[in-house]
Amino acid sequence: MGFLVAGTCGLVGCFVILRRMALVGDAISHSILPGITLAFLLTNSRDTLPMMLGAVAAGVVTVALIEAIRYTSRIKPDAAIGIVFSSLFAVGVILISVFADEVDLDAECVLYGELGFIPLQDIAYFGGIVIGPEPVVRMAIITLIAIVLLFAFFKEMIVTSFDSGLAASLGINTTRYQYGLTLFLSIVIVSSFESVGVVLVIAMIIFPGATALMLTDRLPIALALSTVISGAYSLLGFHLATWLNASIAGGMTVIAGIVFGIVWAFAPQRGLIATLVRNRQIMEESALNFSREEK
């Protein structure tokens, strides 16, 4: 389950980072709480479909509010994101406290989750054959959909991510793909939060893509690397959590931070050491050229 979440979030996260939407992903991760709470209050059900619809609606509202604040005021994008996600998350907490206090709909479940409880979830069957725990099956389907959509709209996503002006000149509706990415991001988050929590989802949206993009300039390679890196997070994070008797999601996030730190320091082209060496060489060459001109 951890690999499915990390891998799917990593694929989506590469485009989120390229579009400078990392904080938007954070905002959506928090603002789904009022969406799923309202969905429960309206349907009196915790089934996947109403919860997912509520989360998707909350994600769309989040992005719409952020864009509205950005374009109708002098508020900077980061401030707009902070205003929207903190307000919506607070609304969700209040709704749970007031209307669903005696129901097993807990804000801590959304924040932290617990991968270790997945084997205790309801089992999914297909034709009488046991498939596996429902969260795993659901996340596997989401992962498959992500891969299919990636292949189907790869060119459009590249163009809209790197050059929205060029995309518009080619007749590609950049807003449509922006909201499409937001919708799918909301679906991934709501499919994951009960098992792994918002904390891990946020980390997996950002860390795999950011780490992969530090290692290569080619997006296809970055997407492949993000998947491999996600697998490493899952494996090493699980063993770290087992060793420390701690949260698996927390262990994966710690490993993600360590791996990113190593890559940030030692990446061949964009790492800290490579950048310092390159800057030093430029300074030495500039000094040498200056001394030659003086002579």
Tab-separated table of N, CA, C and O in Angstrom, residues 238-247 251 254:
chain	number	residue	atom	x	y	z
A	238	PHE	N	9.431	1.137	5.947
A	238	PHE	CA	8.801	0.047	6.703
A	238	PHE	C	9.785	-0.562	7.699
A	238	PHE	O	9.447	-0.788	8.867
A	239	HIS	N	11.008	-0.824	7.241
A	239	HIS	CA	12.003	-1.429	8.137
A	239	HIS	C	12.403	-0.460	9.250
A	239	HIS	O	12.617	-0.885	10.396
A	240	LEU	N	12.496	0.825	8.934
A	240	LEU	CA	12.819	1.804	9.970
A	240	LEU	C	11.719	1.864	11.021
A	240	LEU	O	11.999	1.881	12.232
A	241	ALA	N	10.468	1.882	10.571
A	241	ALA	CA	9.349	1.940	11.513
A	241	ALA	C	9.275	0.673	12.361
A	241	ALA	O	8.977	0.730	13.559
A	242	THR	N	9.554	-0.476	11.744
A	242	THR	CA	9.551	-1.732	12.497
A	242	THR	C	10.654	-1.743	13.542
A	242	THR	O	10.454	-2.177	14.687
A	243	TRP	N	11.815	-1.254	13.156
A	243	TRP	CA	12.958	-1.217	14.077
A	243	TRP	C	12.690	-0.291	15.261
A	243	TRP	O	13.021	-0.608	16.408
A	244	LEU	N	12.055	0.853	14.988
A	244	LEU	CA	11.792	1.840	16.037
A	244	LEU	C	10.435	1.639	16.710
A	244	LEU	O	10.109	2.367	17.646
A	245	ASN	N	9.640	0.677	16.186
A	245	ASN	CA	8.272	0.478	16.676
A	245	ASN	C	7.487	1.786	16.591
A	245	ASN	O	6.854	2.232	17.544
A	246	ALA	N	7.543	2.390	15.411
A	246	ALA	CA	6.932	3.702	15.196
A	246	ALA	C	5.977	3.634	14.009
A	246	ALA	O	5.752	2.572	13.417
A	247	SER	N	5.420	4.782	13.653
A	247	SER	CA	4.491	4.876	12.533
A	247	SER	C	5.201	4.569	11.216
A	247	SER	O	6.292	5.088	10.950
A	251	GLY	N	7.972	6.723	9.244
A	251	GLY	CA	9.248	6.150	8.808
A	251	GLY	C	9.518	6.419	7.341
A	251	GLY	O	10.645	6.764	6.952
A	254	VAL	N	10.508	10.075	6.937
A	254	VAL	CA	11.888	10.310	7.390
A	254	VAL	C	12.881	9.840	6.332
A	254	VAL	O	13.851	10.545	6.004
